[in-house]
mmCIF file of C-alpha atoms in Angstrom:
data_model
loop_
_atom_site.group_PDB
_atom_site.id
_atom_site.type_symbol
_atom_site.label_atom_id
_atom_site.label_comp_id
_atom_site.label_asym_id
_atom_site.label_seq_id
_atom_site.Cartn_x
_atom_site.Cartn_y
_atom_site.Cartn_z
ATOM 1 C CA MET A 1 0.000 0.000 0.000
ATOM 2 C CA PRO A 2 1.490 3.389 -1.000
ATOM 3 C CA LYS A 3 2.462 5.994 1.555
ATOM 4 C CA PHE A 4 1.156 9.542 1.318
ATOM 5 C CA LYS A 5 2.883 12.497 2.888
ATOM 6 C CA TYR A 6 0.641 15.206 4.252
ATOM 7 C CA ASN A 7 0.414 18.599 5.878
ATOM 8 C CA ALA A 8 -2.615 19.027 8.115
ATOM 9 C CA LEU A 9 -4.021 21.543 10.547
ATOM 10 C CA ASN A 10 -4.386 20.514 14.187
ATOM 11 C CA GLU A 11 -7.480 22.582 14.970
ATOM 12 C CA LYS A 12 -7.031 22.248 18.731
ATOM 13 C CA THR A 13 -3.529 23.748 18.791
ATOM 14 C CA ASN A 14 -3.794 25.621 15.463
ATOM 15 C CA GLU A 15 -0.471 24.069 14.366
ATOM 16 C CA ILE A 16 0.551 22.457 11.075
ATOM 17 C CA VAL A 17 1.298 18.728 11.380
ATOM 18 C CA THR A 18 3.602 17.097 8.802
ATOM 19 C CA SER A 19 3.677 13.318 8.593
ATOM 20 C CA GLU A 20 2.829 10.373 6.324
ATOM 21 C CA ILE A 21 0.110 7.758 6.199
ATOM 22 C CA GLU A 22 -0.605 4.536 4.290
ATOM 23 C CA ALA A 23 -3.666 4.565 2.042
ATOM 24 C CA ALA A 24 -4.884 3.124 -1.245
ATOM 25 C CA SER A 25 -5.686 6.573 -2.671
ATOM 26 C CA ALA A 26 -5.411 10.254 -1.874
ATOM 27 C CA ARG A 27 -9.078 10.336 -0.921
ATOM 28 C CA GLU A 28 -8.648 7.475 1.538
ATOM 29 C CA ALA A 29 -5.596 9.253 2.939
ATOM 30 C CA ARG A 30 -7.651 12.392 3.530
ATOM 31 C CA GLU A 31 -10.369 10.379 5.274
ATOM 32 C CA LYS A 32 -7.810 8.729 7.571
ATOM 33 C CA ILE A 33 -6.255 12.116 8.386
ATOM 34 C CA LEU A 34 -9.710 13.499 9.275
ATOM 35 C CA MET A 35 -10.243 10.486 11.554
ATOM 36 C CA LEU A 36 -7.030 11.438 13.359
ATOM 37 C CA GLY A 37 -8.642 14.796 14.146
ATOM 38 C CA PHE A 38 -6.601 16.833 11.662
ATOM 39 C CA LEU A 39 -7.748 18.977 8.709
ATOM 40 C CA PRO A 40 -5.615 18.042 5.642
ATOM 41 C CA THR A 41 -4.196 20.940 3.644
ATOM 42 C CA LYS A 42 -1.749 18.953 1.467
ATOM 43 C CA VAL A 43 -1.762 15.263 0.601
ATOM 44 C CA TYR A 44 0.819 14.048 -1.871
ATOM 45 C CA GLU A 45 2.680 11.011 -3.104
ATOM 46 C CA GLU A 46 6.201 11.825 -4.318
ATOM 47 C CA ASP A 47 5.736 14.832 -6.691
ATOM 48 C CA LYS A 48 1.939 14.658 -6.839
ATOM 49 C CA ILE A 49 0.249 17.296 -4.698
ATOM 50 C CA TYR A 50 -3.354 16.241 -4.477
ATOM 51 C CA ASN A 51 -4.825 19.334 -2.921
ATOM 52 C CA GLU A 52 -3.719 21.237 -6.029
ATOM 53 C CA GLU A 53 -4.369 18.507 -8.602
ATOM 54 C CA PRO A 54 -7.072 16.147 -7.289
ATOM 55 C CA SER A 55 -7.568 12.677 -8.690
ATOM 56 C CA ASN A 56 -10.103 12.150 -11.461
ATOM 57 C CA ASN A 57 -12.523 10.685 -8.953
ATOM 58 C CA ILE A 58 -12.385 13.783 -6.766
ATOM 59 C CA LYS A 59 -12.555 16.078 -9.813
ATOM 60 C CA SER A 60 -15.683 14.372 -11.114
ATOM 61 C CA GLN A 61 -17.251 14.507 -7.669
ATOM 62 C CA ALA A 62 -16.340 18.199 -7.371
ATOM 63 C CA SER A 63 -17.942 19.050 -10.710
ATOM 64 C CA LYS A 64 -21.035 17.030 -9.785
ATOM 65 C CA GLN A 65 -21.401 18.785 -6.423
ATOM 66 C CA LYS A 66 -20.886 22.128 -8.099
ATOM 67 C CA PHE A 67 -23.610 21.306 -10.620
ATOM 68 C CA ASP A 68 -25.987 20.090 -7.915
ATOM 69 C CA SER A 69 -25.543 23.122 -5.665
ATOM 70 C CA LYS A 70 -28.919 24.639 -4.828
ATOM 71 C CA VAL A 71 -27.453 28.052 -3.971
ATOM 72 C CA LYS A 72 -26.178 30.091 -6.904
ATOM 73 C CA TYR A 73 -25.892 33.490 -5.237
ATOM 74 C CA LEU A 74 -25.441 35.083 -1.818
ATOM 75 C CA SER A 75 -26.052 38.766 -1.230
ATOM 76 C CA LEU A 76 -23.328 40.798 0.457
ATOM 77 C CA ASP A 77 -25.319 40.856 3.709
ATOM 78 C CA GLU A 78 -25.745 37.069 3.584
ATOM 79 C CA LYS A 79 -22.004 36.590 3.032
ATOM 80 C CA ILE A 80 -21.306 38.837 6.018
ATOM 81 C CA GLN A 81 -23.809 36.903 8.140
ATOM 82 C CA PHE A 82 -22.282 33.523 7.222
ATOM 83 C CA THR A 83 -18.657 34.654 7.569
ATOM 84 C CA SER A 84 -19.368 36.470 10.839
ATOM 85 C CA GLN A 85 -20.822 33.322 12.412
ATOM 86 C CA LEU A 86 -17.879 31.265 11.165
ATOM 87 C CA GLU A 87 -15.380 33.853 12.460
ATOM 88 C CA VAL A 88 -16.943 33.923 15.947
ATOM 89 C CA LEU A 89 -16.937 30.129 16.251
ATOM 90 C CA MET A 90 -13.398 29.770 14.890
ATOM 91 C CA SER A 91 -12.063 32.500 17.219
ATOM 92 C CA ALA A 92 -13.564 30.498 20.101
ATOM 93 C CA HIS A 93 -11.359 27.570 18.927
ATOM 94 C CA VAL A 94 -14.339 25.518 17.717
ATOM 95 C CA PRO A 95 -13.112 22.984 15.078
ATOM 96 C CA ILE A 96 -14.162 23.843 11.525
ATOM 97 C CA LEU A 97 -16.459 20.827 11.075
ATOM 98 C CA GLU A 98 -18.211 21.536 14.367
ATOM 99 C CA ALA A 99 -18.492 25.230 13.461
ATOM 100 C CA LEU A 100 -20.086 24.429 10.100
ATOM 101 C CA ASP A 101 -22.426 21.937 11.778
ATOM 102 C CA THR A 102 -23.496 24.569 14.317
ATOM 103 C CA ILE A 103 -24.225 27.093 11.553
ATOM 104 C CA SER A 104 -26.159 24.554 9.462
ATOM 105 C CA LYS A 105 -28.417 23.816 12.464
ATOM 106 C CA SER A 106 -28.862 27.298 13.910
ATOM 107 C CA ALA A 107 -28.729 29.790 11.014
ATOM 108 C CA PRO A 108 -32.139 31.396 10.287
ATOM 109 C CA ASN A 109 -31.283 31.825 6.606
ATOM 110 C CA GLY A 110 -31.984 28.731 4.473
ATOM 111 C CA LYS A 111 -29.207 29.451 1.973
ATOM 112 C CA ILE A 112 -26.637 29.822 4.745
ATOM 113 C CA LYS A 113 -27.797 26.549 6.298
ATOM 114 C CA TYR A 114 -27.348 24.794 2.968
ATOM 115 C CA ILE A 115 -23.878 26.230 2.312
ATOM 116 C CA ALA A 116 -22.621 25.300 5.787
ATOM 117 C CA GLU A 117 -23.921 21.738 5.363
ATOM 118 C CA PHE A 118 -22.525 21.512 1.824
ATOM 119 C CA VAL A 119 -18.999 22.582 2.830
ATOM 120 C CA LYS A 120 -19.078 20.298 5.885
ATOM 121 C CA LYS A 121 -19.989 17.271 3.740
ATOM 122 C CA SER A 122 -17.305 18.183 1.190
ATOM 123 C CA ILE A 123 -14.624 18.210 3.907
ATOM 124 C CA LYS A 124 -15.867 14.888 5.297
ATOM 125 C CA ASN A 125 -15.591 13.425 1.788
ATOM 126 C CA GLY A 126 -11.899 14.343 1.676
ATOM 127 C CA SER A 127 -11.886 17.885 0.287
ATOM 128 C CA THR A 128 -9.953 20.773 1.770
ATOM 129 C CA LEU A 129 -11.861 23.794 3.077
ATOM 130 C CA LYS A 130 -10.895 25.720 -0.066
ATOM 131 C CA GLU A 131 -12.216 22.951 -2.334
ATOM 132 C CA GLY A 132 -15.466 22.855 -0.368
ATOM 133 C CA PHE A 133 -16.081 26.525 -1.104
ATOM 134 C CA GLU A 134 -14.964 26.175 -4.742
ATOM 135 C CA LYS A 135 -17.544 23.439 -5.379
ATOM 136 C CA LEU A 136 -20.292 25.983 -4.766
ATOM 137 C CA GLY A 137 -19.414 27.578 -8.111
ATOM 138 C CA GLY A 138 -19.396 31.378 -8.221
ATOM 139 C CA VAL A 139 -21.061 31.946 -4.827
ATOM 140 C CA PHE A 140 -17.721 33.032 -3.320
ATOM 141 C CA ASP A 141 -15.294 35.158 -5.339
ATOM 142 C CA ASN A 142 -11.563 34.755 -5.967
ATOM 143 C CA VAL A 143 -10.633 36.971 -3.019
ATOM 144 C CA TYR A 144 -12.635 34.843 -0.591
ATOM 145 C CA ILE A 145 -11.241 31.564 -1.954
ATOM 146 C CA GLY A 146 -7.685 32.928 -2.180
ATOM 147 C CA LEU A 147 -7.604 34.017 1.457
ATOM 148 C CA ILE A 148 -9.007 30.674 2.627
ATOM 149 C CA THR A 149 -6.303 28.890 0.611
ATOM 150 C CA THR A 150 -3.605 30.991 2.251
ATOM 151 C CA GLY A 151 -5.130 30.416 5.689
ATOM 152 C CA GLU A 152 -5.100 26.653 5.176
ATOM 153 C CA MET A 153 -1.510 26.625 3.968
ATOM 154 C CA SER A 154 -0.309 28.788 6.867
ATOM 155 C CA GLY A 155 -2.496 27.129 9.496
ATOM 156 C CA ASN A 156 -4.003 30.499 10.426
ATOM 157 C CA ILE A 157 -7.648 29.819 9.602
ATOM 158 C CA GLU A 158 -9.050 31.914 12.459
ATOM 159 C CA GLN A 159 -7.341 35.105 11.334
ATOM 160 C CA THR A 160 -8.310 34.358 7.729
ATOM 161 C CA PHE A 161 -12.024 34.739 8.416
ATOM 162 C CA GLU A 162 -11.340 37.881 10.423
ATOM 163 C CA ARG A 163 -9.581 39.308 7.351
ATOM 164 C CA VAL A 164 -12.398 38.210 5.051
ATOM 165 C CA MET A 165 -14.857 39.990 7.354
ATOM 166 C CA ARG A 166 -12.844 43.208 7.082
ATOM 167 C CA ILE A 167 -13.069 43.097 3.289
ATOM 168 C CA LEU A 168 -16.794 42.294 3.261
ATOM 169 C CA LYS A 169 -17.537 45.109 5.698
ATOM 170 C CA LYS A 170 -15.482 47.519 3.587
ATOM 171 C CA GLN A 171 -17.497 46.504 0.512
ATOM 172 C CA ARG A 172 -20.731 47.041 2.451
ATOM 173 C CA ASP A 173 -19.589 50.473 3.626
ATOM 174 C CA VAL A 174 -18.711 51.545 0.079
ATOM 175 C CA LYS A 175 -22.037 50.209 -1.220
ATOM 176 C CA SER A 176 -24.051 52.007 1.484
ATOM 177 C CA LYS A 177 -22.268 55.289 0.783
ATOM 178 C CA VAL A 178 -22.990 54.992 -2.936
ATOM 179 C CA ILE A 179 -26.665 54.253 -2.220
ATOM 180 C CA SER A 180 -26.903 57.193 0.175
ATOM 181 C CA ALA A 181 -25.502 59.489 -2.536
ATOM 182 C CA LEU A 182 -28.178 58.367 -4.987
ATOM 183 C CA THR A 183 -31.127 58.257 -2.562
ATOM 184 C CA TYR A 184 -31.990 61.965 -2.634
ATOM 185 C CA PRO A 185 -32.009 62.304 -6.457
ATOM 186 C CA VAL A 186 -34.137 59.149 -6.765
ATOM 187 C CA ILE A 187 -36.657 60.486 -4.229
ATOM 188 C CA LEU A 188 -36.909 63.778 -6.136
ATOM 189 C CA LEU A 189 -37.402 61.892 -9.394
ATOM 190 C CA CYS A 190 -40.183 59.800 -7.858
ATOM 191 C CA ILE A 191 -41.890 62.956 -6.555
ATOM 192 C CA MET A 192 -41.756 64.506 -10.034
ATOM 193 C CA MET A 193 -43.221 61.403 -11.655
ATOM 194 C CA GLY A 194 -45.940 61.251 -8.980
ATOM 195 C CA VAL A 195 -46.959 64.878 -9.525
ATOM 196 C CA ILE A 196 -47.100 64.431 -13.306
ATOM 197 C CA THR A 197 -49.170 61.242 -12.904
ATOM 198 C CA LEU A 198 -51.685 62.969 -10.601
ATOM 199 C CA PHE A 199 -51.870 65.888 -12.997
ATOM 200 C CA ALA A 200 -52.585 63.556 -15.910
ATOM 201 C CA ALA A 201 -55.176 61.543 -13.957
ATOM 202 C CA PHE A 202 -57.217 64.359 -12.377
ATOM 203 C CA VAL A 203 -56.360 67.898 -13.532
ATOM 204 C CA ILE A 204 -56.110 67.445 -17.317
ATOM 205 C CA PRO A 205 -59.460 65.585 -17.744
ATOM 206 C CA GLN A 206 -61.256 68.325 -15.755
ATOM 207 C CA MET A 207 -59.725 71.081 -17.892
ATOM 208 C CA ALA A 208 -60.554 69.270 -21.112
ATOM 209 C CA SER A 209 -64.173 68.808 -19.992
ATOM 210 C CA MET A 210 -64.465 72.468 -18.995
ATOM 211 C CA TYR A 211 -63.206 73.728 -22.348
ATOM 212 C CA SER A 212 -65.397 71.264 -24.201
ATOM 213 C CA ALA A 213 -68.461 72.513 -22.305
ATOM 214 C CA PHE A 214 -67.734 76.104 -23.342
ATOM 215 C CA GLY A 215 -67.067 75.119 -26.940
ATOM 216 C CA SER A 216 -63.637 76.706 -26.806
ATOM 217 C CA GLU A 217 -60.354 75.489 -28.157
ATOM 218 C CA LEU A 218 -57.297 75.077 -25.924
ATOM 219 C CA PRO A 219 -54.121 77.057 -26.696
ATOM 220 C CA ILE A 220 -51.698 75.202 -29.003
ATOM 221 C CA PHE A 221 -48.932 74.740 -26.401
ATOM 222 C CA THR A 222 -51.478 73.508 -23.840
ATOM 223 C CA ARG A 223 -52.871 70.968 -26.341
ATOM 224 C CA VAL A 224 -49.370 69.669 -27.134
ATOM 225 C CA VAL A 225 -48.487 69.161 -23.448
ATOM 226 C CA MET A 226 -51.917 67.645 -22.661
ATOM 227 C CA ASN A 227 -51.770 65.246 -25.608
ATOM 228 C CA PHE A 228 -48.244 64.180 -24.664
ATOM 229 C CA ILE A 229 -49.135 63.455 -21.019
ATOM 230 C CA THR A 230 -52.516 61.920 -21.885
ATOM 231 C CA PHE A 231 -50.925 59.611 -24.482
ATOM 232 C CA PHE A 232 -48.593 58.018 -21.958
ATOM 233 C CA ALA A 233 -51.259 58.010 -19.239
ATOM 234 C CA ASN A 234 -53.644 56.087 -21.508
ATOM 235 C CA ASN A 235 -50.968 53.757 -22.863
ATOM 236 C CA LYS A 236 -49.354 52.408 -19.710
ATOM 237 C CA LEU A 237 -48.572 49.058 -21.321
ATOM 238 C CA LEU A 238 -46.836 50.801 -24.213
ATOM 239 C CA LEU A 239 -44.815 52.903 -21.762
ATOM 240 C CA ALA A 240 -43.909 49.783 -19.747
ATOM 241 C CA GLY A 241 -42.898 48.035 -22.966
ATOM 242 C CA LEU A 242 -40.714 50.961 -24.039
ATOM 243 C CA LEU A 243 -39.019 51.083 -20.636
ATOM 244 C CA ALA A 244 -38.475 47.306 -20.649
ATOM 245 C CA SER A 245 -37.063 47.428 -24.191
ATOM 246 C CA CYS A 246 -34.743 50.287 -23.273
ATOM 247 C CA GLY A 247 -33.611 48.442 -20.157
ATOM 248 C CA TYR A 248 -32.971 45.224 -22.087
ATOM 249 C CA GLY A 249 -31.117 47.129 -24.804
ATOM 250 C CA ILE A 250 -28.913 48.918 -22.262
ATOM 251 C CA TYR A 251 -28.209 45.605 -20.496
ATOM 252 C CA ASN A 252 -27.110 43.999 -23.786
ATOM 253 C CA LEU A 253 -24.936 46.993 -24.599
ATOM 254 C CA PHE A 254 -23.070 46.607 -21.323
ATOM 255 C CA GLN A 255 -22.553 42.909 -22.056
ATOM 256 C CA ASN A 256 -20.520 43.977 -25.072
ATOM 257 C CA PRO A 257 -16.881 44.274 -23.870
ATOM 258 C CA MET A 258 -16.013 46.940 -26.439
ATOM 259 C CA PHE A 259 -18.945 49.182 -25.462
ATOM 260 C CA LYS A 260 -18.330 48.567 -21.741
ATOM 261 C CA ARG A 261 -14.675 49.540 -22.132
ATOM 262 C CA LYS A 262 -15.510 52.743 -24.047
ATOM 263 C CA PHE A 263 -18.187 53.656 -21.508
ATOM 264 C CA ASP A 264 -15.804 53.056 -18.596
ATOM 265 C CA GLU A 265 -13.178 55.228 -20.265
ATOM 266 C CA PHE A 266 -15.814 57.943 -20.809
ATOM 267 C CA LEU A 267 -16.810 57.879 -17.112
ATOM 268 C CA LEU A 268 -13.200 58.529 -16.135
ATOM 269 C CA LYS A 269 -13.262 61.783 -18.136
ATOM 270 C CA ILE A 270 -16.361 63.367 -16.554
ATOM 271 C CA PRO A 271 -15.633 65.863 -13.740
ATOM 272 C CA VAL A 272 -16.766 64.674 -10.268
ATOM 273 C CA ILE A 273 -17.998 61.362 -11.720
ATOM 274 C CA LYS A 274 -14.432 60.287 -12.546
ATOM 275 C CA ASP A 275 -13.318 60.868 -8.935
ATOM 276 C CA PHE A 276 -16.320 58.931 -7.662
ATOM 277 C CA VAL A 277 -15.710 55.952 -9.982
ATOM 278 C CA ARG A 278 -11.965 55.811 -9.363
ATOM 279 C CA ILE A 279 -12.063 56.194 -5.573
ATOM 280 C CA THR A 280 -14.960 53.789 -4.957
ATOM 281 C CA GLY A 281 -13.330 51.271 -7.308
ATOM 282 C CA LEU A 282 -9.896 51.515 -5.707
ATOM 283 C CA ALA A 283 -11.103 51.521 -2.080
ATOM 284 C CA ASN A 284 -11.902 47.804 -2.137
ATOM 285 C CA PHE A 285 -8.829 47.160 -4.290
ATOM 286 C CA VAL A 286 -6.464 48.663 -1.698
ATOM 287 C CA SER A 287 -8.276 46.908 1.153
ATOM 288 C CA VAL A 288 -7.836 43.495 -0.496
ATOM 289 C CA MET A 289 -4.152 44.233 -1.158
ATOM 290 C CA GLU A 290 -3.667 45.092 2.511
ATOM 291 C CA VAL A 291 -5.400 41.950 3.781
ATOM 292 C CA GLY A 292 -3.738 39.683 1.216
ATOM 293 C CA TYR A 293 -0.284 41.035 2.039
ATOM 294 C CA GLU A 294 -0.920 40.538 5.767
ATOM 295 C CA ALA A 295 -1.908 36.935 5.031
ATOM 296 C CA GLY A 296 1.467 36.303 3.369
ATOM 297 C CA ILE A 297 0.267 36.170 -0.235
ATOM 298 C CA PRO A 298 2.921 37.269 -2.807
ATOM 299 C CA ILE A 299 2.407 40.903 -3.821
ATOM 300 C CA ALA A 300 1.708 40.181 -7.519
ATOM 301 C CA GLN A 301 -0.942 37.651 -6.502
ATOM 302 C CA CYS A 302 -2.403 40.193 -4.038
ATOM 303 C CA ILE A 303 -2.887 42.649 -6.894
ATOM 304 C CA GLU A 304 -4.460 39.961 -9.100
ATOM 305 C CA MET A 305 -6.897 39.056 -6.317
ATOM 306 C CA ALA A 306 -7.692 42.717 -5.693
ATOM 307 C CA GLN A 307 -8.470 43.195 -9.394
ATOM 308 C CA SER A 308 -11.619 41.098 -9.050
ATOM 309 C CA THR A 309 -13.184 43.874 -6.928
ATOM 310 C CA ILE A 310 -12.838 46.437 -9.772
ATOM 311 C CA SER A 311 -15.706 46.641 -12.257
ATOM 312 C CA ASN A 312 -14.322 49.502 -14.366
ATOM 313 C CA LEU A 313 -12.403 47.883 -17.257
ATOM 314 C CA LYS A 314 -10.088 50.864 -17.706
ATOM 315 C CA LEU A 315 -8.959 50.653 -14.071
ATOM 316 C CA LYS A 316 -8.650 46.881 -14.377
ATOM 317 C CA ASP A 317 -6.345 47.289 -17.402
ATOM 318 C CA GLU A 318 -4.132 49.674 -15.422
ATOM 319 C CA THR A 319 -3.810 47.238 -12.502
ATOM 320 C CA SER A 320 -3.078 44.362 -14.934
ATOM 321 C CA LYS A 321 -0.091 46.304 -16.242
ATOM 322 C CA VAL A 322 1.057 46.820 -12.651
ATOM 323 C CA VAL A 323 1.047 43.023 -12.128
ATOM 324 C CA LYS A 324 3.099 42.497 -15.303
ATOM 325 C CA MET A 325 5.691 45.054 -14.220
ATOM 326 C CA VAL A 326 5.974 43.525 -10.732
ATOM 327 C CA ASN A 327 6.441 40.068 -12.266
ATOM 328 C CA LYS A 328 9.243 41.486 -14.429
ATOM 329 C CA GLY A 329 11.101 42.659 -11.331
ATOM 330 C CA HIS A 330 10.067 46.303 -11.077
ATOM 331 C CA THR A 331 9.434 47.768 -7.643
ATOM 332 C CA LEU A 332 5.841 48.207 -6.539
ATOM 333 C CA TYR A 333 6.286 51.986 -6.479
ATOM 334 C CA ASP A 334 7.626 52.107 -10.049
ATOM 335 C CA SER A 335 4.840 49.809 -11.245
ATOM 336 C CA PHE A 336 2.029 51.906 -9.752
ATOM 337 C CA HIS A 337 3.688 55.215 -10.642
ATOM 338 C CA SER A 338 4.087 54.301 -14.331
ATOM 339 C CA GLN A 339 0.387 53.439 -14.673
ATOM 340 C CA GLY A 340 -1.011 56.275 -12.565
ATOM 341 C CA VAL A 341 -3.411 53.988 -10.718
ATOM 342 C CA LEU A 342 -2.975 55.635 -7.305
ATOM 343 C CA ASP A 343 -2.505 59.228 -6.253
ATOM 344 C CA ALA A 344 0.938 60.681 -5.473
ATOM 345 C CA VAL A 345 0.511 60.407 -1.684
ATOM 346 C CA SER A 346 -0.363 56.694 -1.904
ATOM 347 C CA GLU A 347 2.572 56.065 -4.250
ATOM 348 C CA ASN A 348 4.963 57.744 -1.810
ATOM 349 C CA LEU A 349 3.608 55.652 1.060
ATOM 350 C CA ILE A 350 4.265 52.498 -0.996
ATOM 351 C CA MET A 351 7.828 53.666 -1.738
ATOM 352 C CA THR A 352 8.380 54.325 1.975
ATOM 353 C CA GLY A 353 6.971 50.915 2.866
ATOM 354 C CA GLU A 354 9.232 49.135 0.397
ATOM 355 C CA LYS A 355 12.325 50.895 1.726
ATOM 356 C CA SER A 356 11.464 50.468 5.418
ATOM 357 C CA GLY A 357 10.049 46.952 5.181
ATOM 358 C CA GLU A 358 6.693 48.129 6.555
ATOM 359 C CA LEU A 359 4.632 47.761 3.389
ATOM 360 C CA GLY A 360 1.710 46.231 5.317
ATOM 361 C CA ARG A 361 1.404 49.299 7.548
ATOM 362 C CA MET A 362 1.595 51.575 4.501
ATOM 363 C CA PHE A 363 -1.216 49.620 2.815
ATOM 364 C CA HIS A 364 -3.282 50.174 5.954
ATOM 365 C CA GLU A 365 -2.579 53.927 5.815
ATOM 366 C CA ILE A 366 -3.602 54.042 2.147
ATOM 367 C CA SER A 367 -6.782 52.098 2.921
ATOM 368 C CA GLU A 368 -7.666 54.562 5.700
ATOM 369 C CA SER A 369 -7.050 57.518 3.389
ATOM 370 C CA PHE A 370 -9.359 56.026 0.751
ATOM 371 C CA ASP A 371 -12.106 55.673 3.360
ATOM 372 C CA LYS A 372 -11.901 59.423 4.007
ATOM 373 C CA LYS A 373 -11.808 60.164 0.276
ATOM 374 C CA ILE A 374 -14.979 58.129 -0.274
ATOM 375 C CA ASP A 375 -16.835 60.256 2.288
ATOM 376 C CA ASN A 376 -15.653 63.430 0.559
ATOM 377 C CA VAL A 377 -16.397 62.357 -3.011
ATOM 378 C CA VAL A 378 -19.839 60.965 -2.075
ATOM 379 C CA ASP A 379 -20.672 64.252 -0.373
ATOM 380 C CA ILE A 380 -19.534 66.217 -3.445
ATOM 381 C CA LEU A 381 -21.514 63.948 -5.774
ATOM 382 C CA ALA A 382 -24.662 64.273 -3.664
ATOM 383 C CA ARG A 383 -24.322 68.069 -3.632
ATOM 384 C CA SER A 384 -23.828 68.014 -7.415
ATOM 385 C CA PHE A 385 -27.017 66.009 -7.947
ATOM 386 C CA GLU A 386 -29.173 68.380 -5.904
ATOM 387 C CA PRO A 387 -28.959 71.446 -8.206
ATOM 388 C CA MET A 388 -29.222 69.176 -11.249
ATOM 389 C CA MET A 389 -32.484 67.659 -10.013
ATOM 390 C CA LEU A 390 -33.798 71.063 -8.952
ATOM 391 C CA ILE A 391 -33.128 72.408 -12.456
ATOM 392 C CA ILE A 392 -35.009 69.462 -14.014
ATOM 393 C CA MET A 393 -37.922 69.995 -11.607
ATOM 394 C CA GLY A 394 -37.888 73.719 -12.374
ATOM 395 C CA VAL A 395 -38.041 73.071 -16.131
ATOM 396 C CA LEU A 396 -41.000 70.679 -15.711
ATOM 397 C CA VAL A 397 -42.836 73.151 -13.455
ATOM 398 C CA LEU A 398 -42.197 75.935 -16.006
ATOM 399 C CA ILE A 399 -43.572 73.798 -18.862
ATOM 400 C CA ILE A 400 -46.724 72.956 -16.861
ATOM 401 C CA ALA A 401 -47.138 76.607 -15.816
ATOM 402 C CA LEU A 402 -46.796 77.899 -19.397
ATOM 403 C CA ALA A 403 -49.215 75.262 -20.636
ATOM 404 C CA PHE A 404 -51.941 75.583 -18.044
ATOM 405 C CA PHE A 405 -51.641 79.057 -16.527
ATOM 406 C CA PRO A 406 -53.606 80.627 -19.429
ATOM 407 C CA VAL A 407 -56.269 77.968 -18.942
ATOM 408 C CA ILE A 408 -56.496 78.489 -15.184
ATOM 409 C CA MET A 409 -56.765 82.267 -15.696
ATOM 410 C CA GLY A 410 -59.486 81.804 -18.291
ATOM 411 C CA VAL A 411 -57.469 83.039 -21.273
ATOM 412 C CA GLY A 412 -58.927 81.784 -24.505
ATOM 413 C CA LEU A 413 -62.434 81.112 -23.150
ATOM 414 C CA SER A 414 -65.214 82.619 -25.217
ATOM 415 C CA PHE A 415 -68.555 83.127 -23.406
#
């Protein structure tokens, strides 16, 4: 019977155990290691490292479990809820299998229950924690999986989930600030649409009836505005169809990489908007770099992981070039400076960190500075929207006043 060497995590002492075990296959070796009370992170025979290249049997099982997964998506709040529970249990030195079992039995959310049970069964079947999460498909992103992988390899699982929580909370903070910036304009827009709807439903029919009773003809501008509003009021299905078609068309446009790239480049040229897009996009990017570097992930890989948090293709291209330069041996400062991804202050902090050996602390300083910048740029954007929406409301009020003021004052009526 062949012997398999392995690295495993002793969850009671949080130490990495290195030894060997006899087994007929890598899967059987994993099962025996689990029976010893250890969580396998590497199982290999000679040059074959099975946690990186699983056997065909495990691969087929992984693809099957991935296909059979009932959960395809978790919201950001659900990810925070699941990870928070896991972090609390792990920090209390509860073994991972017991922690997942506790969550699967006690979580109020059905999707979280399922995921905890799914990952627990995957580990019992011989998978690593990373593989258990990967089998869920795209539920967890590359950053989440990458940090778990590093935590398993280093034996520092507890701190891994603490770091993941920091990233998820940062993403939630950025999202909430963006929503708060857009809330006021959306409310104003809804008020405008409500007023126009009420006008079309009650005021216009009364005016039309009054003029008809007197045998008078409405002023031309009034008739144009009335006909326009009445048309859409009486053709709600047509309006809904137009809106749906426009929405579908816009969605398809943004699925086109060429259009998406051009649009992203255009956004980065608009005053105020460009600062908002760049800062909100880079805030999560810097946060992931900080956490990944703290976890011991190579800097080029940190940047690659952080890229997955950026939706703007122009910014993503710039960070891709940074990765290429770092891989070619350039310093991190030179790589970022040549692409202009970060501001001058952040670049200088990176240069200082590289020279002093305190790059992690510098990443933290940059992350803190981006948090402050987000508050400022969101405030500026919100204040920019207010006059814009007031101007639009003023124009609509002026049009209605010009159209119906003569009618209200009786101009044009012949008795």
